[in-house]
Amino acid sequence: MRNIALILKYLGTAYHGWQVQKTQITVGETLEKAAAMVVGHPVHMTGCGRTDAGVHARVYVANFRTDARIPADRIPYALNTHLPEDIVVTGAMDVHEDFNAIGSCVRKEYTYLIYNSRIRDPFYVNRAWFYPKHLDEGVMQRAAQQFVGTHDFAAVRSVGTEVKSTVRTVYYYDVQRDGDLISLKVCANGFLYNMARAMAGTVVYAAEGKFAPEQVGQILLDGDRTAAGPTVPPGGLYMTKLWYDDGKAAFDVG
């Protein structure tokens, strides 16, 4: 039995996240159906994360098992003929039998985009959060820096998926402005439910003056979700990079 890893990208606007659901169209279900048509049997697709409804991925990794003999380099072309235009497989490879798209992933990077202008841009609808009040990216960076390190991130997660621990390590959180577009780029060894979006909301709250940037560290220590910023809209969030190193293979994508 072969274990195939796929690299793909997608716009998440039309989908209810990655995870297969009974009544909603998801990216995972769409990809499973396409793969089944290519390999000739039902497919279970393991994704690298449960992205929320409306969230995008500039890069995403999934894996599935098959006895089909189609060469790995032909799989992307075959899959893309059965996929809608907003999901594209860019690469495929045979990986060792223990590889798991989520279990073997050691770091993830998300980027949140804010369109910070008094006048909205229609080309950023569902692609960035339109925010008309001017934001000081310097203040935002000071707040973002408080998240770096190993902390309990219970204060910036939504109740949802049960986890054994809410402790995670953030390796960097960089805020940059390019004209009217502000990007918040964060890398961690894992993310809790809605964590990246709640972190972005907290950084924006600091820029609004609702609390000092240096208070973010205390908010984390207190673990009080109501003291942090809001969970910002999903359309501005993108999965942008992934790192894999499971002792048998190492590669990064993004």
CSV table of C-alpha atoms in Angstrom, one decimal:
chain,number,residue,atom,x,y,z
A,1,MET,CA,0.0,0.0,0.0
A,2,ARG,CA,1.4,3.3,-1.1
A,3,ASN,CA,1.3,6.5,1.1
A,4,ILE,CA,0.9,9.6,-1.0
A,5,ALA,CA,1.5,13.1,0.2
A,6,LEU,CA,-0.2,15.9,-1.7
A,7,ILE,CA,0.7,19.6,-1.7
A,8,LEU,CA,-2.2,21.9,-2.5
A,9,LYS,CA,-3.6,25.4,-2.2
A,10,TYR,CA,-7.1,26.6,-2.0
A,11,LEU,CA,-9.4,29.5,-1.5
A,12,GLY,CA,-11.7,28.6,1.4
A,13,THR,CA,-14.6,31.0,0.8
A,14,ALA,CA,-16.9,28.4,-0.6
A,15,TYR,CA,-16.1,25.7,1.9
A,16,HIS,CA,-16.9,24.9,5.5
A,17,GLY,CA,-13.3,24.3,6.4
A,18,TRP,CA,-11.2,21.2,5.8
A,19,GLN,CA,-12.8,18.5,7.9
A,20,VAL,CA,-15.4,16.3,6.2
A,21,GLN,CA,-18.9,17.0,7.6
A,22,LYS,CA,-22.3,15.4,7.0
A,23,THR,CA,-24.2,18.5,5.7
A,24,GLN,CA,-21.5,21.0,4.6
A,25,ILE,CA,-19.2,21.1,1.6
A,26,THR,CA,-15.6,21.0,2.8
A,27,VAL,CA,-12.2,21.0,1.2
A,28,GLY,CA,-11.3,17.5,2.5
A,29,GLU,CA,-14.5,15.9,1.1
A,30,THR,CA,-14.0,17.6,-2.3
A,31,LEU,CA,-10.4,16.3,-2.5
A,32,GLU,CA,-11.5,12.8,-1.3
A,33,LYS,CA,-14.1,12.5,-4.1
A,34,ALA,CA,-11.6,13.7,-6.7
A,35,ALA,CA,-8.9,11.2,-5.5
A,36,ALA,CA,-11.4,8.4,-5.5
A,37,MET,CA,-12.2,9.0,-9.2
A,38,VAL,CA,-8.4,9.0,-10.0
A,39,VAL,CA,-7.4,5.9,-8.1
A,40,GLY,CA,-10.7,3.9,-8.5
A,41,HIS,CA,-11.5,3.3,-4.8
A,42,PRO,CA,-12.8,5.3,-1.8
A,43,VAL,CA,-10.1,7.5,-0.2
A,44,HIS,CA,-9.6,8.8,3.3
A,45,MET,CA,-7.6,12.0,3.2
A,46,THR,CA,-5.6,13.2,6.3
A,47,GLY,CA,-5.1,16.9,6.3
A,48,CYS,CA,-2.4,18.9,8.1
A,49,GLY,CA,-5.0,20.9,10.1
A,50,ARG,CA,-8.6,21.7,10.6
A,51,THR,CA,-8.9,25.1,8.9
A,52,ASP,CA,-12.1,27.0,9.7
A,53,ALA,CA,-14.8,27.8,7.3
A,54,GLY,CA,-13.7,30.6,5.0
A,55,VAL,CA,-10.0,30.3,5.8
A,56,HIS,CA,-7.6,29.9,2.9
A,57,ALA,CA,-4.3,28.0,2.3
A,58,ARG,CA,-1.5,29.1,0.1
A,59,VAL,CA,0.0,25.8,1.0
A,60,TYR,CA,-1.6,22.7,2.6
A,61,VAL,CA,-0.4,19.1,2.9
A,62,ALA,CA,-2.6,16.0,2.9
A,63,ASN,CA,-1.9,12.3,2.6
A,64,PHE,CA,-3.8,9.2,1.6
A,65,ARG,CA,-3.2,5.5,0.9
A,66,THR,CA,-3.7,3.6,-2.3
A,67,ASP,CA,-2.8,0.5,-4.3
A,68,ALA,CA,-3.1,2.5,-7.6
A,69,ARG,CA,0.1,2.4,-9.7
A,70,ILE,CA,-0.3,5.9,-11.2
A,71,PRO,CA,3.1,7.7,-11.0
A,72,ALA,CA,3.3,10.3,-8.3
A,73,ASP,CA,4.2,13.1,-10.7
A,74,ARG,CA,1.0,12.4,-12.7
A,75,ILE,CA,-1.3,12.6,-9.7
A,76,PRO,CA,-1.6,16.4,-9.5
A,77,TYR,CA,-2.6,16.6,-13.2
A,78,ALA,CA,-5.2,13.8,-12.7
A,79,LEU,CA,-6.6,15.3,-9.6
A,80,ASN,CA,-6.9,18.8,-11.0
A,81,THR,CA,-9.1,17.6,-13.8
A,82,HIS,CA,-11.7,16.6,-11.1
A,83,LEU,CA,-11.3,19.5,-8.8
A,84,PRO,CA,-13.1,22.9,-8.8
A,85,GLU,CA,-11.0,26.0,-9.8
A,86,ASP,CA,-10.5,27.1,-6.2
A,87,ILE,CA,-8.6,24.0,-5.1
A,88,VAL,CA,-5.4,23.1,-6.9
A,89,VAL,CA,-2.9,20.3,-6.2
A,90,THR,CA,0.6,21.5,-7.0
A,91,GLY,CA,2.7,18.4,-6.0
A,92,ALA,CA,2.5,14.8,-5.0
A,93,MET,CA,5.1,12.3,-3.7
A,94,ASP,CA,5.4,8.8,-2.3
A,95,VAL,CA,6.3,9.0,1.4
A,96,HIS,CA,7.1,6.4,4.0
A,97,GLU,CA,4.3,4.4,5.6
A,98,ASP,CA,4.4,6.3,8.9
A,99,PHE,CA,4.1,9.7,7.4
A,100,ASN,CA,1.0,11.6,8.6
A,101,ALA,CA,0.1,15.1,7.3
A,102,ILE,CA,-0.9,16.4,10.7
A,103,GLY,CA,1.1,14.1,13.1
A,104,SER,CA,4.4,14.6,11.2
A,105,CYS,CA,4.1,18.4,11.0
A,106,VAL,CA,6.4,20.1,13.5
A,107,ARG,CA,5.7,23.8,12.7
A,108,LYS,CA,3.0,25.8,10.9
A,109,GLU,CA,2.8,29.4,9.8
A,110,TYR,CA,-0.3,31.4,9.3
A,111,THR,CA,-0.6,34.9,7.8
A,112,TYR,CA,-3.5,37.2,8.6
A,113,LEU,CA,-4.2,40.1,6.2
A,114,ILE,CA,-5.8,43.4,7.2
A,115,TYR,CA,-6.9,45.9,4.5
A,116,ASN,CA,-6.3,49.1,6.5
A,117,SER,CA,-7.9,52.0,4.5
A,118,ARG,CA,-10.8,54.4,4.8
A,119,ILE,CA,-12.2,53.0,1.6
A,120,ARG,CA,-12.7,49.3,1.0
A,121,ASP,CA,-11.3,47.5,-2.0
A,122,PRO,CA,-13.6,45.0,-3.6
A,123,PHE,CA,-10.7,42.8,-4.7
A,124,TYR,CA,-10.0,42.0,-1.0
A,125,VAL,CA,-13.5,40.9,-0.1
A,126,ASN,CA,-13.2,37.6,1.7
A,127,ARG,CA,-9.4,37.9,1.2
A,128,ALA,CA,-8.5,40.4,3.9
A,129,TRP,CA,-10.3,42.0,6.8
A,130,PHE,CA,-11.4,45.6,5.9
A,131,TYR,CA,-10.5,47.8,8.8
A,132,PRO,CA,-11.1,51.6,8.2
A,133,LYS,CA,-9.6,53.0,11.3
A,134,HIS,CA,-5.8,53.6,11.0
A,135,LEU,CA,-3.7,51.0,12.8
A,136,ASP,CA,-0.1,51.7,14.0
A,137,GLU,CA,1.9,48.7,12.9
A,138,GLY,CA,4.6,49.5,15.4
A,139,VAL,CA,2.2,49.1,18.3
A,140,MET,CA,0.9,46.0,16.7
A,141,GLN,CA,4.4,44.5,16.6
A,142,ARG,CA,5.0,45.3,20.2
A,143,ALA,CA,1.8,43.4,21.1
A,144,ALA,CA,2.6,40.5,18.8
A,145,GLN,CA,6.0,40.1,20.4
A,146,GLN,CA,4.4,39.2,23.7
A,147,PHE,CA,3.1,36.0,22.1
A,148,VAL,CA,6.6,34.7,21.2
A,149,GLY,CA,7.8,31.9,23.4
A,150,THR,CA,6.2,29.0,25.2
A,151,HIS,CA,3.0,30.0,26.9
A,152,ASP,CA,-0.5,28.8,27.9
A,153,PHE,CA,-2.7,30.2,25.1
A,154,ALA,CA,-6.1,29.5,26.6
A,155,ALA,CA,-6.8,33.2,26.6
A,156,VAL,CA,-6.7,33.2,22.7
A,157,ARG,CA,-8.7,30.2,21.8
A,158,SER,CA,-12.4,29.4,21.3
A,159,VAL,CA,-14.1,26.5,23.0
A,160,GLY,CA,-14.3,23.7,20.4
A,161,THR,CA,-11.9,20.8,19.8
A,162,GLU,CA,-10.8,19.2,23.0
A,163,VAL,CA,-7.0,19.2,23.5
A,164,LYS,CA,-4.7,17.7,26.2
A,165,SER,CA,-2.9,21.0,26.7
A,166,THR,CA,-3.3,24.6,25.7
A,167,VAL,CA,0.5,25.2,25.9
A,168,ARG,CA,2.1,26.0,22.6
A,169,THR,CA,5.4,27.6,21.4
A,170,VAL,CA,5.3,30.6,19.1
A,171,TYR,CA,8.6,31.0,17.2
A,172,TYR,CA,7.9,34.4,15.6
A,173,TYR,CA,5.1,36.9,15.1
A,174,ASP,CA,5.9,39.6,12.6
A,175,VAL,CA,3.8,42.5,11.6
A,176,GLN,CA,4.5,44.3,8.3
A,177,ARG,CA,2.7,47.0,6.3
A,178,ASP,CA,2.8,47.3,2.5
A,179,GLY,CA,0.7,50.4,1.6
A,180,ASP,CA,-2.8,49.7,2.9
A,181,LEU,CA,-2.2,46.0,3.5
A,182,ILE,CA,-1.0,44.8,6.9
A,183,SER,CA,0.2,41.2,7.3
A,184,LEU,CA,0.5,39.4,10.6
A,185,LYS,CA,2.7,36.3,10.2
A,186,VAL,CA,2.9,33.8,13.0
A,187,CYS,CA,4.7,30.5,13.3
A,188,ALA,CA,4.1,28.0,16.1
A,189,ASN,CA,4.4,24.3,16.8
A,190,GLY,CA,0.7,24.1,16.8
A,191,PHE,CA,-2.5,26.2,17.0
A,192,LEU,CA,-5.6,25.9,19.2
A,193,TYR,CA,-9.1,26.4,17.8
A,194,ASN,CA,-9.3,30.0,16.4
A,195,MET,CA,-6.0,30.8,18.1
A,196,ALA,CA,-4.5,32.6,15.1
A,197,ARG,CA,-7.6,34.8,14.6
A,198,ALA,CA,-7.9,35.6,18.3
A,199,MET,CA,-4.2,36.6,18.4
A,200,ALA,CA,-4.8,38.9,15.5
A,201,GLY,CA,-7.8,40.5,17.2
A,202,THR,CA,-5.7,41.0,20.4
A,203,VAL,CA,-3.0,42.7,18.4
A,204,VAL,CA,-5.6,45.0,16.8
A,205,TYR,CA,-7.1,45.8,20.2
A,206,ALA,CA,-3.7,46.9,21.5
A,207,ALA,CA,-3.4,49.2,18.5
A,208,GLU,CA,-6.8,50.6,19.3
A,209,GLY,CA,-5.6,51.5,22.8
A,210,LYS,CA,-7.9,49.1,24.6
A,211,PHE,CA,-4.8,47.9,26.5
A,212,ALA,CA,-1.1,48.5,26.4
A,213,PRO,CA,0.9,46.1,24.1
A,214,GLU,CA,2.9,44.9,27.1
A,215,GLN,CA,-0.3,43.8,28.8
A,216,VAL,CA,-0.7,40.9,26.4
A,217,GLY,CA,1.7,38.8,28.4
A,218,GLN,CA,-0.4,39.2,31.5
A,219,ILE,CA,-3.6,38.4,29.6
A,220,LEU,CA,-1.9,35.1,28.6
A,221,LEU,CA,-0.9,34.4,32.2
A,222,ASP,CA,-4.5,35.1,33.4
A,223,GLY,CA,-5.9,32.8,30.8
A,224,ASP,CA,-9.1,34.9,30.5
A,225,ARG,CA,-10.6,34.8,27.0
A,226,THR,CA,-12.8,37.8,27.6
A,227,ALA,CA,-9.7,40.0,28.4
A,228,ALA,CA,-8.1,39.4,25.0
A,229,GLY,CA,-9.2,40.7,21.6
A,230,PRO,CA,-12.0,39.3,19.4
A,231,THR,CA,-11.8,36.4,17.0
A,232,VAL,CA,-11.4,38.3,13.7
A,233,PRO,CA,-13.2,37.2,10.4
A,234,PRO,CA,-11.9,34.1,8.7
A,235,GLY,CA,-11.4,35.5,5.2
A,236,GLY,CA,-8.1,37.2,6.1
A,237,LEU,CA,-6.4,34.1,7.3
A,238,TYR,CA,-4.1,31.9,5.2
A,239,MET,CA,-2.0,28.9,6.0
A,240,THR,CA,1.3,29.9,4.4
A,241,LYS,CA,4.1,27.5,5.4
A,242,LEU,CA,4.6,24.0,6.9
A,243,TRP,CA,7.6,22.2,8.3
A,244,TYR,CA,8.0,18.4,8.4
A,245,ASP,CA,10.6,16.4,10.2
A,246,ASP,CA,9.5,13.1,11.7
A,247,GLY,CA,12.9,11.4,11.9
A,248,LYS,CA,12.6,9.6,8.6
A,249,ALA,CA,12.0,12.5,6.3
A,250,ALA,CA,12.3,16.3,6.4
A,251,PHE,CA,11.0,19.0,4.1
A,252,ASP,CA,9.2,22.3,4.3
A,253,VAL,CA,6.7,23.8,1.9
A,254,GLY,CA,5.4,27.3,1.5
